PDB file of C-alpha atoms in Angstrom:
ATOM      1  CA  GLN A   1     -77.776-109.251  -1.472  1.00 91.00           C
ATOM      2  CA  VAL A   2     -76.707-107.685   1.788  1.00 95.00           C
ATOM      3  CA  GLN A   3     -74.946-109.901   4.293  1.00 97.00           C
ATOM      4  CA  LEU A   4     -73.858-109.075   7.828  1.00 98.00           C
ATOM      5  CA  GLN A   5     -71.030-110.720   9.726  1.00 98.00           C
ATOM      6  CA  GLU A   6     -70.244-110.279  13.413  1.00 98.00           C
ATOM      7  CA  SER A   7     -66.692-110.568  14.689  1.00 98.00           C
ATOM      8  CA  GLY A   8     -64.945-110.234  18.019  1.00 96.00           C
ATOM      9  CA  PRO A   9     -63.615-112.168  21.002  1.00 96.00           C
ATOM     10  CA  GLY A  10     -65.656-115.120  22.154  1.00 95.00           C
ATOM     11  CA  LEU A  11     -64.438-114.831  25.741  1.00 97.00           C
ATOM     12  CA  VAL A  12     -64.358-111.695  27.866  1.00 98.00           C
ATOM     13  CA  LYS A  13     -63.342-111.378  31.504  1.00 98.00           C
ATOM     14  CA  PRO A  14     -65.733-109.932  34.079  1.00 97.00           C
ATOM     15  CA  SER A  15     -65.504-106.142  34.487  1.00 97.00           C
ATOM     16  CA  GLU A  16     -63.859-105.771  31.084  1.00 98.00           C
ATOM     17  CA  THR A  17     -65.333-104.341  27.862  1.00 98.00           C
ATOM     18  CA  LEU A  18     -66.958-106.510  25.218  1.00 98.00           C
ATOM     19  CA  SER A  19     -66.190-105.271  21.696  1.00 98.00           C
ATOM     20  CA  LEU A  20     -67.901-106.565  18.571  1.00 98.00           C
ATOM     21  CA  THR A  21     -67.922-105.449  14.951  1.00 98.00           C
ATOM     22  CA  CYS A  22     -70.493-106.054  12.247  1.00 98.00           C
ATOM     23  CA  THR A  23     -69.239-105.920   8.670  1.00 98.00           C
ATOM     24  CA  VAL A  24     -71.776-105.104   5.972  1.00 96.00           C
ATOM     25  CA  ALA A  25     -71.236-106.786   2.596  1.00 96.00           C
ATOM     26  CA  GLY A  26     -73.213-106.140  -0.567  1.00 94.00           C
ATOM     27  CA  GLY A  27     -74.593-102.854   0.689  1.00 92.00           C
ATOM     28  CA  SER A  28     -73.635 -99.612   2.385  1.00 92.00           C
ATOM     29  CA  VAL A  29     -73.981 -98.552   6.014  1.00 92.00           C
ATOM     30  CA  SER A  30     -74.541 -95.070   4.610  1.00 89.00           C
ATOM     31  CA  SER A  31     -77.798 -95.969   2.869  1.00 84.00           C
ATOM     32  CA  GLY A  32     -80.580 -93.635   3.936  1.00 80.00           C
ATOM     33  CA  SER A  33     -83.258 -96.329   3.785  1.00 82.00           C
ATOM     34  CA  TYR A  34     -81.748 -98.395   6.537  1.00 92.00           C
ATOM     35  CA  HIS A  35     -80.123 -98.182   9.887  1.00 93.00           C
ATOM     36  CA  TRP A  36     -78.335-100.737  12.026  1.00 97.00           C
ATOM     37  CA  THR A  37     -78.882-102.521  15.285  1.00 98.00           C
ATOM     38  CA  TRP A  38     -77.565-105.008  17.858  1.00 98.00           C
ATOM     39  CA  ILE A  39     -79.606-107.701  19.594  1.00 98.00           C
ATOM     40  CA  ARG A  40     -78.555-110.378  22.064  1.00 98.00           C
ATOM     41  CA  GLN A  41     -79.927-113.707  23.234  1.00 98.00           C
ATOM     42  CA  PRO A  42     -78.709-115.462  26.399  1.00 98.00           C
ATOM     43  CA  PRO A  43     -78.482-119.244  26.059  1.00 97.00           C
ATOM     44  CA  GLY A  44     -81.955-120.777  26.040  1.00 96.00           C
ATOM     45  CA  LYS A  45     -83.665-117.416  26.459  1.00 97.00           C
ATOM     46  CA  GLY A  46     -85.401-114.751  24.396  1.00 98.00           C
ATOM     47  CA  LEU A  47     -84.239-111.773  22.384  1.00 98.00           C
ATOM     48  CA  GLU A  48     -83.154-108.452  23.866  1.00 98.00           C
ATOM     49  CA  TRP A  49     -82.701-105.310  21.789  1.00 98.00           C
ATOM     50  CA  ILE A  50     -79.471-103.490  22.686  1.00 98.00           C
ATOM     51  CA  GLY A  51     -79.506-100.361  20.550  1.00 97.00           C
ATOM     52  CA  ASP A  52     -79.361 -98.914  17.065  1.00 97.00           C
ATOM     53  CA  ILE A  53     -77.442 -96.387  15.007  1.00 96.00           C
ATOM     54  CA  TYR A  54     -78.023 -94.293  11.914  1.00 92.00           C
ATOM     55  CA  TYR A  55     -75.216 -93.596   9.437  1.00 84.00           C
ATOM     56  CA  SER A  56     -75.257 -90.030  10.753  1.00 86.00           C
ATOM     57  CA  GLY A  57     -74.156 -91.439  14.094  1.00 88.00           C
ATOM     58  CA  ASN A  58     -77.433 -90.884  15.932  1.00 93.00           C
ATOM     59  CA  THR A  59     -78.046 -93.675  18.422  1.00 96.00           C
ATOM     60  CA  ASN A  60     -80.705 -95.148  20.684  1.00 96.00           C
ATOM     61  CA  TYR A  61     -80.054 -97.603  23.527  1.00 97.00           C
ATOM     62  CA  ASN A  62     -81.969 -99.919  25.786  1.00 97.00           C
ATOM     63  CA  PRO A  63     -82.006 -98.327  29.263  1.00 96.00           C
ATOM     64  CA  SER A  64     -81.798-101.819  30.774  1.00 95.00           C
ATOM     65  CA  LEU A  65     -78.095-101.793  29.907  1.00 93.00           C
ATOM     66  CA  GLN A  66     -77.626 -98.828  32.221  1.00 82.00           C
ATOM     67  CA  SER A  67     -75.539 -96.776  29.820  1.00 90.00           C
ATOM     68  CA  ARG A  68     -72.911 -99.516  29.404  1.00 96.00           C
ATOM     69  CA  ALA A  69     -73.503 -99.868  25.663  1.00 97.00           C
ATOM     70  CA  THR A  70     -71.942 -97.745  22.930  1.00 97.00           C
ATOM     71  CA  ILE A  71     -72.665 -98.264  19.235  1.00 97.00           C
ATOM     72  CA  SER A  72     -70.613 -96.570  16.548  1.00 96.00           C
ATOM     73  CA  VAL A  73     -70.382 -96.633  12.774  1.00 94.00           C
ATOM     74  CA  ASP A  74     -67.347 -96.537  10.500  1.00 93.00           C
ATOM     75  CA  THR A  75     -68.511 -95.649   7.011  1.00 91.00           C
ATOM     76  CA  SER A  76     -64.990 -95.974   5.585  1.00 93.00           C
ATOM     77  CA  LYS A  77     -64.895 -99.645   6.575  1.00 95.00           C
ATOM     78  CA  ASN A  78     -68.626-100.249   6.045  1.00 95.00           C
ATOM     79  CA  GLN A  79     -68.892-101.494   9.612  1.00 96.00           C
ATOM     80  CA  PHE A  80     -70.692-100.724  12.820  1.00 97.00           C
ATOM     81  CA  SER A  81     -69.610-101.738  16.279  1.00 97.00           C
ATOM     82  CA  LEU A  82     -70.801-102.468  19.797  1.00 98.00           C
ATOM     83  CA  LYS A  83     -68.931-101.875  23.023  1.00 98.00           C
ATOM     84  CA  LEU A  84     -70.397-103.077  26.301  1.00 98.00           C
ATOM     85  CA  SER A  85     -68.499-102.082  29.395  1.00 97.00           C
ATOM     86  CA  SER A  86     -68.233-103.618  32.858  1.00 97.00           C
ATOM     87  CA  VAL A  87     -69.520-106.986  31.711  1.00 97.00           C
ATOM     88  CA  THR A  88     -70.714-109.711  34.064  1.00 97.00           C
ATOM     89  CA  ALA A  89     -71.813-113.299  33.563  1.00 98.00           C
ATOM     90  CA  ALA A  90     -75.302-111.944  32.816  1.00 97.00           C
ATOM     91  CA  ASP A  91     -73.907-110.537  29.566  1.00 98.00           C
ATOM     92  CA  THR A  92     -73.083-114.013  28.275  1.00 98.00           C
ATOM     93  CA  ALA A  93     -75.154-114.358  25.118  1.00 98.00           C
ATOM     94  CA  MET A  94     -75.304-114.780  21.386  1.00 98.00           C
ATOM     95  CA  TYR A  95     -74.920-111.324  19.912  1.00 98.00           C
ATOM     96  CA  TYR A  96     -76.530-110.497  16.598  1.00 98.00           C
ATOM     97  CA  CYS A  97     -76.222-107.483  14.350  1.00 98.00           C
ATOM     98  CA  ALA A  98     -79.079-106.669  11.998  1.00 98.00           C
ATOM     99  CA  ARG A  99     -80.301-104.158   9.455  1.00 98.00           C
ATOM    100  CA  VAL A 100     -83.328-102.042  10.282  1.00 97.00           C
ATOM    101  CA  HIS A 101     -85.455-101.497   7.202  1.00 94.00           C
ATOM    102  CA  ASP A 102     -87.909 -98.588   7.020  1.00 90.00           C
ATOM    103  CA  PHE A 103     -90.793-100.246   5.206  1.00 86.00           C
ATOM    104  CA  TRP A 104     -93.696 -98.316   3.698  1.00 83.00           C
ATOM    105  CA  SER A 105     -97.144 -99.892   3.472  1.00 75.00           C
ATOM    106  CA  GLY A 106     -98.967 -97.882   0.834  1.00 76.00           C
ATOM    107  CA  TYR A 107     -99.029 -94.316   2.135  1.00 76.00           C
ATOM    108  CA  TYR A 108     -98.376 -95.431   5.698  1.00 78.00           C
ATOM    109  CA  GLY A 109     -95.108 -95.795   7.484  1.00 79.00           C
ATOM    110  CA  PRO A 110     -92.306 -96.075   7.876  1.00 88.00           C
ATOM    111  CA  PHE A 111     -92.602 -99.349   9.699  1.00 92.00           C
ATOM    112  CA  ASP A 112     -89.291-100.572  10.980  1.00 94.00           C
ATOM    113  CA  ALA A 113     -88.300-104.232  11.059  1.00 97.00           C
ATOM    114  CA  PHE A 114     -85.069-106.202  11.213  1.00 98.00           C
ATOM    115  CA  ASP A 115     -84.894-107.690   7.729  1.00 97.00           C
ATOM    116  CA  VAL A 116     -81.283-108.885   7.487  1.00 98.00           C
ATOM    117  CA  TRP A 117     -79.427-110.555  10.356  1.00 98.00           C
ATOM    118  CA  GLY A 118     -75.895-111.715  10.892  1.00 98.00           C
ATOM    119  CA  GLN A 119     -75.334-115.330  11.898  1.00 98.00           C
ATOM    120  CA  GLY A 120     -74.508-114.257  15.445  1.00 98.00           C
ATOM    121  CA  THR A 121     -71.428-114.576  17.609  1.00 98.00           C
ATOM    122  CA  MET A 122     -71.374-116.206  21.032  1.00 98.00           C
ATOM    123  CA  VAL A 123     -69.725-114.202  23.794  1.00 98.00           C
ATOM    124  CA  THR A 124     -68.993-115.781  27.145  1.00 98.00           C
ATOM    125  CA  VAL A 125     -68.084-113.691  30.165  1.00 98.00           C
ATOM    126  CA  SER A 126     -65.845-115.700  32.450  1.00 96.00           C
ATOM    127  CA  SER A 127     -62.539-115.400  34.238  1.00 95.00           C
TER     128      SER A 127
ATOM    129  CA  ASP B   1     -91.173 -99.977  28.432  1.00 96.00           C
ATOM    130  CA  ILE B   2     -93.866-101.683  26.387  1.00 97.00           C
ATOM    131  CA  GLN B   3     -94.313-105.298  27.451  1.00 98.00           C
ATOM    132  CA  LEU B   4     -95.321-107.940  24.913  1.00 98.00           C
ATOM    133  CA  THR B   5     -96.929-111.143  26.130  1.00 98.00           C
ATOM    134  CA  GLN B   6     -97.182-114.061  23.748  1.00 98.00           C
ATOM    135  CA  SER B   7     -99.586-116.954  24.181  1.00 98.00           C
ATOM    136  CA  PRO B   8     -99.159-119.775  24.286  1.00 97.00           C
ATOM    137  CA  SER B   9     -95.479-120.060  25.234  1.00 98.00           C
ATOM    138  CA  PHE B  10     -95.436-123.570  23.857  1.00 97.00           C
ATOM    139  CA  LEU B  11     -97.670-125.448  21.489  1.00 97.00           C
ATOM    140  CA  SER B  12     -97.653-128.912  20.046  1.00 97.00           C
ATOM    141  CA  ALA B  13     -99.167-129.323  16.596  1.00 96.00           C
ATOM    142  CA  SER B  14     -99.255-131.650  13.621  1.00 95.00           C
ATOM    143  CA  VAL B  15     -98.329-131.071  10.000  1.00 96.00           C
ATOM    144  CA  GLY B  16    -101.318-129.533   8.271  1.00 96.00           C
ATOM    145  CA  ASP B  17    -102.725-127.925  11.417  1.00 96.00           C
ATOM    146  CA  ARG B  18    -103.843-124.301  11.532  1.00 97.00           C
ATOM    147  CA  VAL B  19    -101.871-122.559  14.247  1.00 97.00           C
ATOM    148  CA  THR B  20    -102.497-119.178  15.871  1.00 98.00           C
ATOM    149  CA  ILE B  21    -100.141-117.296  18.181  1.00 98.00           C
ATOM    150  CA  THR B  22    -101.278-114.196  20.054  1.00 98.00           C
ATOM    151  CA  CYS B  23     -99.162-111.210  21.071  1.00 98.00           C
ATOM    152  CA  ARG B  24    -100.601-108.653  23.494  1.00 98.00           C
ATOM    153  CA  ALA B  25     -98.976-105.279  24.114  1.00 98.00           C
ATOM    154  CA  SER B  26     -99.131-103.474  27.454  1.00 98.00           C
ATOM    155  CA  GLN B  27    -100.147-100.298  25.629  1.00 98.00           C
ATOM    156  CA  GLY B  28    -101.266 -99.392  22.134  1.00 97.00           C
ATOM    157  CA  ILE B  29     -98.642 -99.729  19.422  1.00 96.00           C
ATOM    158  CA  SER B  30    -100.780 -99.079  16.330  1.00 94.00           C
ATOM    159  CA  SER B  31     -99.435-101.473  13.691  1.00 94.00           C
ATOM    160  CA  TYR B  32     -95.762-101.207  14.652  1.00 96.00           C
ATOM    161  CA  LEU B  33     -95.334-104.921  15.161  1.00 97.00           C
ATOM    162  CA  ALA B  34     -93.117-107.510  13.498  1.00 98.00           C
ATOM    163  CA  TRP B  35     -93.009-111.301  13.699  1.00 98.00           C
ATOM    164  CA  TYR B  36     -89.870-113.438  13.448  1.00 98.00           C
ATOM    165  CA  GLN B  37     -89.169-117.143  13.166  1.00 98.00           C
ATOM    166  CA  GLN B  38     -86.098-118.643  14.788  1.00 98.00           C
ATOM    167  CA  LYS B  39     -84.808-122.164  14.290  1.00 98.00           C
ATOM    168  CA  PRO B  40     -82.249-123.746  16.649  1.00 96.00           C
ATOM    169  CA  GLY B  41     -78.753-122.374  16.139  1.00 96.00           C
ATOM    170  CA  LYS B  42     -79.926-119.810  13.599  1.00 98.00           C
ATOM    171  CA  ALA B  43     -80.606-116.109  13.573  1.00 98.00           C
ATOM    172  CA  PRO B  44     -84.224-114.975  13.586  1.00 98.00           C
ATOM    173  CA  LYS B  45     -85.916-114.455  10.217  1.00 98.00           C
ATOM    174  CA  LEU B  46     -88.396-111.672   9.519  1.00 98.00           C
ATOM    175  CA  LEU B  47     -91.830-112.998   8.580  1.00 98.00           C
ATOM    176  CA  ILE B  48     -94.198-110.051   8.914  1.00 98.00           C
ATOM    177  CA  TYR B  49     -93.881-106.297   9.444  1.00 96.00           C
ATOM    178  CA  ALA B  50     -96.446-103.573   9.997  1.00 95.00           C
ATOM    179  CA  ALA B  51     -98.526-106.230  11.797  1.00 96.00           C
ATOM    180  CA  SER B  52     -99.875-107.788   8.617  1.00 95.00           C
ATOM    181  CA  THR B  53     -97.498-107.300   5.677  1.00 94.00           C
ATOM    182  CA  LEU B  54     -95.723-110.447   4.549  1.00 96.00           C
ATOM    183  CA  GLN B  55     -91.992-110.030   4.040  1.00 96.00           C
ATOM    184  CA  SER B  56     -90.807-110.832   0.523  1.00 96.00           C
ATOM    185  CA  GLY B  57     -90.135-114.535   0.042  1.00 97.00           C
ATOM    186  CA  VAL B  58     -92.167-115.692   3.046  1.00 98.00           C
ATOM    187  CA  PRO B  59     -94.771-118.353   2.183  1.00 97.00           C
ATOM    188  CA  SER B  60     -98.361-117.166   1.989  1.00 97.00           C
ATOM    189  CA  ARG B  61     -99.458-119.694   4.632  1.00 98.00           C
ATOM    190  CA  PHE B  62     -98.142-117.162   7.170  1.00 98.00           C
ATOM    191  CA  GLY B  63    -100.443-114.295   8.043  1.00 98.00           C
ATOM    192  CA  GLY B  64    -100.574-111.512  10.585  1.00 98.00           C
ATOM    193  CA  SER B  65    -103.389-109.375  11.880  1.00 97.00           C
ATOM    194  CA  GLY B  66    -104.277-106.923  14.598  1.00 97.00           C
ATOM    195  CA  SER B  67    -103.589-103.387  15.709  1.00 96.00           C
ATOM    196  CA  GLY B  68    -103.450-101.475  18.947  1.00 96.00           C
ATOM    197  CA  THR B  69    -102.762-104.017  21.681  1.00 98.00           C
ATOM    198  CA  GLU B  70    -103.701-107.411  20.250  1.00 98.00           C
ATOM    199  CA  PHE B  71    -102.043-109.190  17.375  1.00 98.00           C
ATOM    200  CA  THR B  72    -102.028-112.662  15.900  1.00 98.00           C
ATOM    201  CA  LEU B  73     -99.716-114.732  13.759  1.00 98.00           C
ATOM    202  CA  THR B  74    -101.452-117.540  11.895  1.00 98.00           C
ATOM    203  CA  VAL B  75     -99.976-120.423   9.974  1.00 97.00           C
ATOM    204  CA  SER B  76    -102.780-121.781   7.829  1.00 97.00           C
ATOM    205  CA  SER B  77    -101.294-125.236   7.258  1.00 96.00           C
ATOM    206  CA  LEU B  78     -98.228-126.091   9.312  1.00 96.00           C
ATOM    207  CA  GLN B  79     -95.344-127.547   7.334  1.00 96.00           C
ATOM    208  CA  PRO B  80     -92.377-129.545   8.706  1.00 94.00           C
ATOM    209  CA  GLU B  81     -90.061-126.572   8.214  1.00 95.00           C
ATOM    210  CA  ASP B  82     -92.332-124.350  10.350  1.00 96.00           C
ATOM    211  CA  PHE B  83     -91.453-126.042  13.618  1.00 93.00           C
ATOM    212  CA  ALA B  84     -89.522-123.261  15.334  1.00 97.00           C
ATOM    213  CA  THR B  85     -89.804-120.494  17.909  1.00 98.00           C
ATOM    214  CA  TYR B  86     -91.748-117.372  16.968  1.00 98.00           C
ATOM    215  CA  TYR B  87     -91.247-113.891  18.428  1.00 98.00           C
ATOM    216  CA  CYS B  88     -93.264-110.715  18.147  1.00 98.00           C
ATOM    217  CA  GLN B  89     -91.529-107.341  18.415  1.00 98.00           C
ATOM    218  CA  GLN B  90     -92.873-103.842  18.907  1.00 98.00           C
ATOM    219  CA  LEU B  91     -91.202-100.944  17.100  1.00 97.00           C
ATOM    220  CA  ASN B  92     -93.647 -98.270  18.160  1.00 96.00           C
ATOM    221  CA  SER B  93     -91.390 -96.709  20.756  1.00 96.00           C
ATOM    222  CA  TYR B  94     -87.963 -97.120  22.255  1.00 96.00           C
ATOM    223  CA  PRO B  95     -86.794 -99.334  23.787  1.00 97.00           C
ATOM    224  CA  TRP B  96     -87.935-101.817  21.185  1.00 98.00           C
ATOM    225  CA  THR B  97     -89.049-105.010  22.884  1.00 98.00           C
ATOM    226  CA  PHE B  98     -89.731-108.631  22.013  1.00 98.00           C
ATOM    227  CA  GLY B  99     -92.279-111.096  23.291  1.00 98.00           C
ATOM    228  CA  GLN B 100     -90.958-114.052  25.246  1.00 98.00           C
ATOM    229  CA  GLY B 101     -91.387-116.427  22.306  1.00 98.00           C
ATOM    230  CA  THR B 102     -93.685-119.282  21.326  1.00 98.00           C
ATOM    231  CA  LYS B 103     -92.106-122.637  20.619  1.00 98.00           C
ATOM    232  CA  VAL B 104     -93.991-124.731  18.080  1.00 98.00           C
ATOM    233  CA  GLU B 105     -93.179-128.414  18.301  1.00 96.00           C
ATOM    234  CA  ILE B 106     -94.295-131.515  16.474  1.00 88.00           C
ATOM    235  CA  LYS B 107     -97.111-133.452  18.124  1.00 88.00           C
TER     236      LYS B 107
END
């Protein structure tokens, strides 16, 4: 059974770069049936999609982050990572990594959904 | 961006109640919609994908329907473990977006 685990500093100073890693256990980041994503949730608020990455390295990002986000994959370590530059207090949140599954419903699809999530890691931006 | 509006934002219900949550999209998204359940301090859990397909292991009291711009999540008989916050998500086009959430509390 695939498990995801986020890791990284819990405290980042304003204007610096937030760096998180998601380690995939029990599966491979190189699997063609899945790709990988980051989501965040400010305290007491809703979910915000950050971006995703395929094992090939192709990425998509949320424009709301104004090009501050970079997601990469390291197949040798079975990990993928998030860097978020020029952070402010507004970036304080629980950060989750997740697996994106390409589901097929009969002949129709693929329908993406986030079927495996990490437990999340809280990142606070403060001096 | 495609906006998703959930209603209600909050609902109070009793064990055994039938509960329905609506998710409306600002433009058509076919059936590219998922529903998640989140309990306090936990990561979200996938309940439904493709608008109406139950994820493996999810109890059959959960059901999803809809296509285009209007979708519903129904819990046929609310159980104590179902008190949580529920989110819809569109995966029709980037950037993927979530609804604001519906918190289901015990009456």
